[in-house]
PDB file of C-alpha atoms in Angstrom:
ATOM      1  CA  MET D   1     123.391 190.128  55.408  1.00  0.00           C
ATOM      2  CA  GLU D   2     122.473 192.281  58.766  1.00  0.00           C
ATOM      3  CA  TYR D   3     119.922 189.889  59.579  1.00  0.00           C
ATOM      4  CA  LEU D   4     121.942 186.969  59.263  1.00  0.00           C
ATOM      5  CA  ALA D   5     124.908 188.688  61.155  1.00  0.00           C
ATOM      6  CA  SER D   6     122.315 189.553  63.808  1.00  0.00           C
ATOM      7  CA  PHE D   7     121.311 185.943  63.871  1.00  0.00           C
ATOM      8  CA  ILE D   8     124.507 184.443  64.160  1.00  0.00           C
ATOM      9  CA  VAL D   9     125.415 186.635  67.114  1.00  0.00           C
ATOM     10  CA  PHE D  10     122.175 185.605  68.872  1.00  0.00           C
ATOM     11  CA  ALA D  11     122.815 182.159  68.200  1.00  0.00           C
ATOM     12  CA  VAL D  12     126.351 182.384  69.549  1.00  0.00           C
ATOM     13  CA  VAL D  13     125.098 183.860  72.784  1.00  0.00           C
ATOM     14  CA  THR D  14     122.742 181.685  73.185  1.00  0.00           C
ATOM     15  CA  THR D  15     124.092 178.191  73.079  1.00  0.00           C
ATOM     16  CA  ALA D  16     126.917 179.481  74.707  1.00  0.00           C
ATOM     17  CA  SER D  17     125.968 180.719  77.232  1.00  0.00           C
ATOM     18  CA  PRO D  18     124.932 178.247  80.909  1.00  0.00           C
ATOM     19  CA  GLY D  19     121.393 176.862  80.683  1.00  0.00           C
ATOM     20  CA  PRO D  20     120.599 173.049  80.691  1.00  0.00           C
ATOM     21  CA  ASN D  21     122.476 171.195  77.832  1.00  0.00           C
ATOM     22  CA  ASN D  22     125.903 172.930  78.670  1.00  0.00           C
ATOM     23  CA  ILE D  23     125.328 172.432  81.882  1.00  0.00           C
ATOM     24  CA  MET D  24     124.378 168.616  81.316  1.00  0.00           C
ATOM     25  CA  ILE D  25     127.776 168.070  79.137  1.00  0.00           C
ATOM     26  CA  LEU D  26     130.280 169.885  81.907  1.00  0.00           C
ATOM     27  CA  SER D  27     128.717 167.410  84.420  1.00  0.00           C
ATOM     28  CA  SER D  28     129.109 164.260  82.291  1.00  0.00           C
ATOM     29  CA  GLY D  29     132.619 165.218  80.961  1.00  0.00           C
ATOM     30  CA  ILE D  30     133.921 165.710  84.654  1.00  0.00           C
ATOM     31  CA  ASN D  31     131.579 162.394  85.912  1.00  0.00           C
ATOM     32  CA  PHE D  32     132.054 160.053  82.495  1.00  0.00           C
ATOM     33  CA  GLY D  33     134.740 161.721  80.417  1.00  0.00           C
ATOM     34  CA  TYR D  34     135.132 162.324  76.922  1.00  0.00           C
ATOM     35  CA  LYS D  35     133.918 159.481  75.461  1.00  0.00           C
ATOM     36  CA  ASP D  36     131.067 158.482  76.772  1.00  0.00           C
ATOM     37  CA  SER D  37     129.748 162.104  76.812  1.00  0.00           C
ATOM     38  CA  LEU D  38     129.850 161.923  73.251  1.00  0.00           C
ATOM     39  CA  PRO D  39     125.716 160.135  72.777  1.00  0.00           C
ATOM     40  CA  LEU D  40     124.929 163.301  74.868  1.00  0.00           C
ATOM     41  CA  LEU D  41     126.882 165.608  72.893  1.00  0.00           C
ATOM     42  CA  PHE D  42     125.382 164.749  70.014  1.00  0.00           C
ATOM     43  CA  GLY D  43     122.096 164.564  71.082  1.00  0.00           C
ATOM     44  CA  ILE D  44     122.116 167.795  71.984  1.00  0.00           C
ATOM     45  CA  ILE D  45     123.611 168.603  68.081  1.00  0.00           C
ATOM     46  CA  PHE D  46     121.557 167.282  66.348  1.00  0.00           C
ATOM     47  CA  GLY D  47     118.297 167.693  68.924  1.00  0.00           C
ATOM     48  CA  PHE D  48     117.975 171.060  69.069  1.00  0.00           C
ATOM     49  CA  PRO D  49     118.224 171.492  65.403  1.00  0.00           C
ATOM     50  CA  LEU D  50     115.442 169.256  65.017  1.00  0.00           C
ATOM     51  CA  MET D  51     113.327 170.561  67.852  1.00  0.00           C
ATOM     52  CA  ILE D  52     113.532 174.134  65.984  1.00  0.00           C
ATOM     53  CA  LEU D  53     112.827 172.267  62.150  1.00  0.00           C
ATOM     54  CA  ILE D  54     109.258 170.606  63.560  1.00  0.00           C
ATOM     55  CA  VAL D  55     108.531 173.328  65.836  1.00  0.00           C
ATOM     56  CA  GLY D  56     108.848 175.705  63.200  1.00  0.00           C
ATOM     57  CA  LEU D  57     106.652 173.471  60.730  1.00  0.00           C
ATOM     58  CA  GLY D  58     103.644 173.794  62.668  1.00  0.00           C
ATOM     59  CA  LEU D  59     103.905 172.802  66.241  1.00  0.00           C
ATOM     60  CA  GLY D  60     104.333 176.303  66.779  1.00  0.00           C
ATOM     61  CA  GLU D  61     101.019 177.712  65.339  1.00  0.00           C
ATOM     62  CA  MET D  62      99.543 175.268  67.525  1.00  0.00           C
ATOM     63  CA  MET D  63     100.926 177.009  70.453  1.00  0.00           C
ATOM     64  CA  SER D  64     100.144 180.053  69.615  1.00  0.00           C
ATOM     65  CA  GLN D  65      96.449 179.017  69.581  1.00  0.00           C
ATOM     66  CA  TRP D  66      96.237 176.812  72.367  1.00  0.00           C
ATOM     67  CA  HIS D  67      98.159 178.864  74.925  1.00  0.00           C
ATOM     68  CA  TRP D  68      96.972 176.439  78.037  1.00  0.00           C
ATOM     69  CA  PHE D  69      99.297 173.899  76.103  1.00  0.00           C
ATOM     70  CA  HIS D  70     102.572 176.132  75.701  1.00  0.00           C
ATOM     71  CA  HIS D  71     101.715 176.794  79.524  1.00  0.00           C
ATOM     72  CA  ALA D  72     101.523 173.021  80.435  1.00  0.00           C
ATOM     73  CA  LEU D  73     104.691 172.382  78.585  1.00  0.00           C
ATOM     74  CA  ASP D  74     106.386 175.576  80.189  1.00  0.00           C
ATOM     75  CA  VAL D  75     105.491 173.764  83.715  1.00  0.00           C
ATOM     76  CA  VAL D  76     106.505 170.263  82.936  1.00  0.00           C
ATOM     77  CA  GLY D  77     109.458 171.239  81.882  1.00  0.00           C
ATOM     78  CA  ILE D  78     110.296 173.122  84.382  1.00  0.00           C
ATOM     79  CA  ALA D  79     109.369 170.430  86.606  1.00  0.00           C
ATOM     80  CA  TYR D  80     111.412 167.796  84.651  1.00  0.00           C
ATOM     81  CA  LEU D  81     114.523 169.835  84.751  1.00  0.00           C
ATOM     82  CA  LEU D  82     114.263 170.472  88.434  1.00  0.00           C
ATOM     83  CA  VAL D  83     114.072 166.714  89.173  1.00  0.00           C
ATOM     84  CA  LEU D  84     117.568 166.487  86.683  1.00  0.00           C
ATOM     85  CA  ALA D  85     119.079 169.119  88.677  1.00  0.00           C
ATOM     86  CA  TRP D  86     118.638 166.873  92.015  1.00  0.00           C
ATOM     87  CA  LYS D  87     119.753 163.773  90.319  1.00  0.00           C
ATOM     88  CA  ILE D  88     122.541 165.994  89.035  1.00  0.00           C
ATOM     89  CA  ALA D  89     123.341 167.401  92.524  1.00  0.00           C
ATOM     90  CA  MET D  90     123.021 163.936  94.496  1.00  0.00           C
ATOM     91  CA  ALA D  91     124.901 161.965  92.253  1.00  0.00           C
ATOM     92  CA  PRO D  92     128.068 159.818  93.672  1.00  0.00           C
ATOM     93  CA  PRO D  93     131.171 159.869  91.866  1.00  0.00           C
ATOM     94  CA  PRO D  94     131.307 157.055  89.220  1.00  0.00           C
ATOM     95  CA  SER D  95     134.270 155.391  91.549  1.00  0.00           C
ATOM     96  CA  VAL D  96     131.565 155.235  93.821  1.00  0.00           C
ATOM     97  CA  ASP D  97     128.539 153.977  92.190  1.00  0.00           C
ATOM     98  CA  ALA D  98     130.069 151.838  89.297  1.00  0.00           C
ATOM     99  CA  ASP D  99     126.437 151.277  87.260  1.00  0.00           C
ATOM    100  CA  ARG D 100     125.874 155.091  87.099  1.00  0.00           C
ATOM    101  CA  LYS D 101     124.927 155.227  83.113  1.00  0.00           C
ATOM    102  CA  PRO D 102     125.821 158.669  80.892  1.00  0.00           C
ATOM    103  CA  ILE D 103     122.803 159.979  79.145  1.00  0.00           C
ATOM    104  CA  SER D 104     122.204 158.248  75.789  1.00  0.00           C
ATOM    105  CA  LEU D 105     121.687 159.932  72.482  1.00  0.00           C
ATOM    106  CA  THR D 106     117.968 159.221  72.412  1.00  0.00           C
ATOM    107  CA  SER D 107     117.197 160.991  76.142  1.00  0.00           C
ATOM    108  CA  ALA D 108     119.504 163.784  74.710  1.00  0.00           C
ATOM    109  CA  ILE D 109     116.759 164.193  71.797  1.00  0.00           C
ATOM    110  CA  ALA D 110     113.982 163.695  74.023  1.00  0.00           C
ATOM    111  CA  ILE D 111     115.386 166.287  76.679  1.00  0.00           C
ATOM    112  CA  GLN D 112     115.168 169.180  74.313  1.00  0.00           C
ATOM    113  CA  TRP D 113     111.838 168.830  74.523  1.00  0.00           C
ATOM    114  CA  VAL D 114     111.200 169.733  78.130  1.00  0.00           C
ATOM    115  CA  ASN D 115     114.578 172.286  77.779  1.00  0.00           C
ATOM    116  CA  VAL D 116     112.370 175.763  78.658  1.00  0.00           C
ATOM    117  CA  LYS D 117     115.803 177.507  77.422  1.00  0.00           C
ATOM    118  CA  ALA D 118     115.304 175.559  74.188  1.00  0.00           C
ATOM    119  CA  TRP D 119     111.874 177.136  73.801  1.00  0.00           C
ATOM    120  CA  ILE D 120     112.571 180.235  74.313  1.00  0.00           C
ATOM    121  CA  MET D 121     115.312 180.018  72.263  1.00  0.00           C
ATOM    122  CA  ILE D 122     113.156 178.623  69.484  1.00  0.00           C
ATOM    123  CA  VAL D 123     110.237 180.979  69.688  1.00  0.00           C
ATOM    124  CA  SER D 124     112.728 183.738  69.903  1.00  0.00           C
ATOM    125  CA  ALA D 125     114.467 182.869  67.002  1.00  0.00           C
ATOM    126  CA  VAL D 126     111.779 181.949  64.602  1.00  0.00           C
ATOM    127  CA  GLY D 127     109.845 185.073  65.646  1.00  0.00           C
ATOM    128  CA  ALA D 128     112.226 187.849  64.815  1.00  0.00           C
ATOM    129  CA  TYR D 129     114.525 186.222  62.392  1.00  0.00           C
ATOM    130  CA  THR D 130     111.949 185.116  59.804  1.00  0.00           C
ATOM    131  CA  THR D 131     109.605 186.928  56.857  1.00  0.00           C
ATOM    132  CA  PRO D 132     106.481 185.302  55.608  1.00  0.00           C
ATOM    133  CA  ALA D 133     107.648 185.816  52.274  1.00  0.00           C
ATOM    134  CA  ASN D 134     110.767 183.759  52.905  1.00  0.00           C
ATOM    135  CA  PHE D 135     109.473 181.752  55.813  1.00  0.00           C
ATOM    136  CA  TYR D 136     111.041 178.238  54.838  1.00  0.00           C
ATOM    137  CA  VAL D 137     114.396 179.281  53.476  1.00  0.00           C
ATOM    138  CA  GLU D 138     114.605 181.233  56.819  1.00  0.00           C
ATOM    139  CA  LEU D 139     113.786 179.003  59.156  1.00  0.00           C
ATOM    140  CA  GLY D 140     116.257 176.533  56.885  1.00  0.00           C
ATOM    141  CA  ILE D 141     118.826 178.959  57.784  1.00  0.00           C
ATOM    142  CA  ILE D 142     117.802 179.011  61.593  1.00  0.00           C
ATOM    143  CA  VAL D 143     118.304 175.043  61.774  1.00  0.00           C
ATOM    144  CA  ALA D 144     121.804 175.125  59.807  1.00  0.00           C
ATOM    145  CA  GLY D 145     122.836 177.929  61.780  1.00  0.00           C
ATOM    146  CA  PHE D 146     122.389 176.545  65.306  1.00  0.00           C
ATOM    147  CA  PHE D 147     123.784 173.174  63.918  1.00  0.00           C
ATOM    148  CA  ILE D 148     126.784 174.485  62.979  1.00  0.00           C
ATOM    149  CA  VAL D 149     127.059 177.402  66.015  1.00  0.00           C
ATOM    150  CA  GLY D 150     126.209 174.125  68.354  1.00  0.00           C
ATOM    151  CA  ILE D 151     128.691 171.658  67.185  1.00  0.00           C
ATOM    152  CA  PHE D 152     131.592 174.478  68.534  1.00  0.00           C
ATOM    153  CA  ASN D 153     129.719 175.572  71.454  1.00  0.00           C
ATOM    154  CA  SER D 154     128.531 172.478  72.862  1.00  0.00           C
ATOM    155  CA  SER D 155     132.300 170.353  71.844  1.00  0.00           C
ATOM    156  CA  ALA D 156     133.742 173.642  74.238  1.00  0.00           C
ATOM    157  CA  TRP D 157     131.384 172.894  76.884  1.00  0.00           C
ATOM    158  CA  LEU D 158     132.883 169.121  76.844  1.00  0.00           C
ATOM    159  CA  PHE D 159     136.169 169.759  76.555  1.00  0.00           C
ATOM    160  CA  LEU D 160     136.257 172.379  79.171  1.00  0.00           C
ATOM    161  CA  ALA D 161     134.688 169.852  80.938  1.00  0.00           C
ATOM    162  CA  VAL D 162     137.192 166.966  80.459  1.00  0.00           C
ATOM    163  CA  ASN D 163     140.391 169.616  81.157  1.00  0.00           C
ATOM    164  CA  LEU D 164     138.667 170.516  84.765  1.00  0.00           C
ATOM    165  CA  THR D 165     138.965 167.056  85.540  1.00  0.00           C
ATOM    166  CA  ARG D 166     142.582 167.825  86.215  1.00  0.00           C
ATOM    167  CA  PHE D 167     141.534 169.714  89.171  1.00  0.00           C
ATOM    168  CA  LEU D 168     139.034 167.363  90.537  1.00  0.00           C
ATOM    169  CA  LYS D 169     141.115 164.475  91.655  1.00  0.00           C
ATOM    170  CA  ASN D 170     139.033 163.204  94.236  1.00  0.00           C
ATOM    171  CA  ASP D 171     135.635 161.920  94.991  1.00  0.00           C
ATOM    172  CA  LYS D 172     134.849 164.782  97.241  1.00  0.00           C
ATOM    173  CA  ALA D 173     135.784 167.328  94.718  1.00  0.00           C
ATOM    174  CA  VAL D 174     133.677 165.590  92.527  1.00  0.00           C
ATOM    175  CA  ARG D 175     130.043 165.357  94.258  1.00  0.00           C
ATOM    176  CA  VAL D 176     130.918 169.430  95.232  1.00  0.00           C
ATOM    177  CA  PHE D 177     131.397 170.210  91.468  1.00  0.00           C
ATOM    178  CA  ASN D 178     127.591 167.936  91.264  1.00  0.00           C
ATOM    179  CA  ILE D 179     126.085 169.920  94.095  1.00  0.00           C
ATOM    180  CA  ALA D 180     127.381 173.223  92.094  1.00  0.00           C
ATOM    181  CA  MET D 181     126.729 172.101  88.747  1.00  0.00           C
ATOM    182  CA  GLY D 182     122.516 171.098  90.120  1.00  0.00           C
ATOM    183  CA  LEU D 183     122.031 175.000  91.754  1.00  0.00           C
ATOM    184  CA  PHE D 184     123.878 176.266  88.258  1.00  0.00           C
ATOM    185  CA  LEU D 185     120.565 174.368  86.719  1.00  0.00           C
ATOM    186  CA  VAL D 186     117.894 175.196  89.549  1.00  0.00           C
ATOM    187  CA  THR D 187     119.348 179.230  88.875  1.00  0.00           C
ATOM    188  CA  SER D 188     118.809 178.672  84.639  1.00  0.00           C
ATOM    189  CA  VAL D 189     114.982 177.871  85.475  1.00  0.00           C
ATOM    190  CA  ILE D 190     114.160 180.780  87.951  1.00  0.00           C
ATOM    191  CA  PRO D 191     114.039 183.193  85.337  1.00  0.00           C
ATOM    192  CA  ILE D 192     111.111 180.988  83.912  1.00  0.00           C
ATOM    193  CA  MET D 193     109.534 180.212  87.002  1.00  0.00           C
ATOM    194  CA  VAL D 194     108.885 183.652  88.003  1.00  0.00           C
ATOM    195  CA  SER D 195     107.423 184.390  84.426  1.00  0.00           C
ATOM    196  CA  GLU D 196     105.099 181.248  84.967  1.00  0.00           C
ATOM    197  CA  TYR D 197     103.925 182.508  88.308  1.00  0.00           C
ATOM    198  CA  GLN D 198     103.136 186.069  87.426  1.00  0.00           C
ATOM    199  CA  ARG D 199     101.390 184.472  83.759  1.00  0.00           C
ATOM    200  CA  LEU D 200      99.000 182.993  86.538  1.00  0.00           C
ATOM    201  CA  MET D 201      98.898 185.833  89.102  1.00  0.00           C
ATOM    202  CA  SER D 202      97.856 188.330  86.174  1.00  0.00           C
TER     203      SER D 202
END
């Protein structure tokens, strides 16, 4: 029970804190509204636990043996998130660009695999909250825990975004918001960039 309580706290804090997923939800909610942001929301809610399951069942072992694969994945993930941050920051309001589309369900699921924060959360959770004797049961608890917690936390971020729209009543305000979200996304990636740089220099 102590381990379970500790894991729940870990899951709540990591999924509620600002990161690529929550910043994307916030940005999408502001720019496209609640209904059009649901595919992104569901992609995150289902995509992240699915990623935990796949990694826990085998990919994690491969990464522990092939360190270059882990580093390469970090580099690709950082590059993608920086491009995503640029796109968010430079995106015009929907009223200016009517052809803009929200992130789809499949894209949201795919984004999980280049989300560096997601990899850190998975490695930390599987490493800290599983034991060899009960690995599969504990992995199942981790998957279910992140799924349940993710429903509430991700939905809360979207609810926040929808309620923020009352304060962003013109295109200029939305542009400023998009730039701020792009910068926040870059900020969330900086610690990983520093870590990768230190690994290269060591």
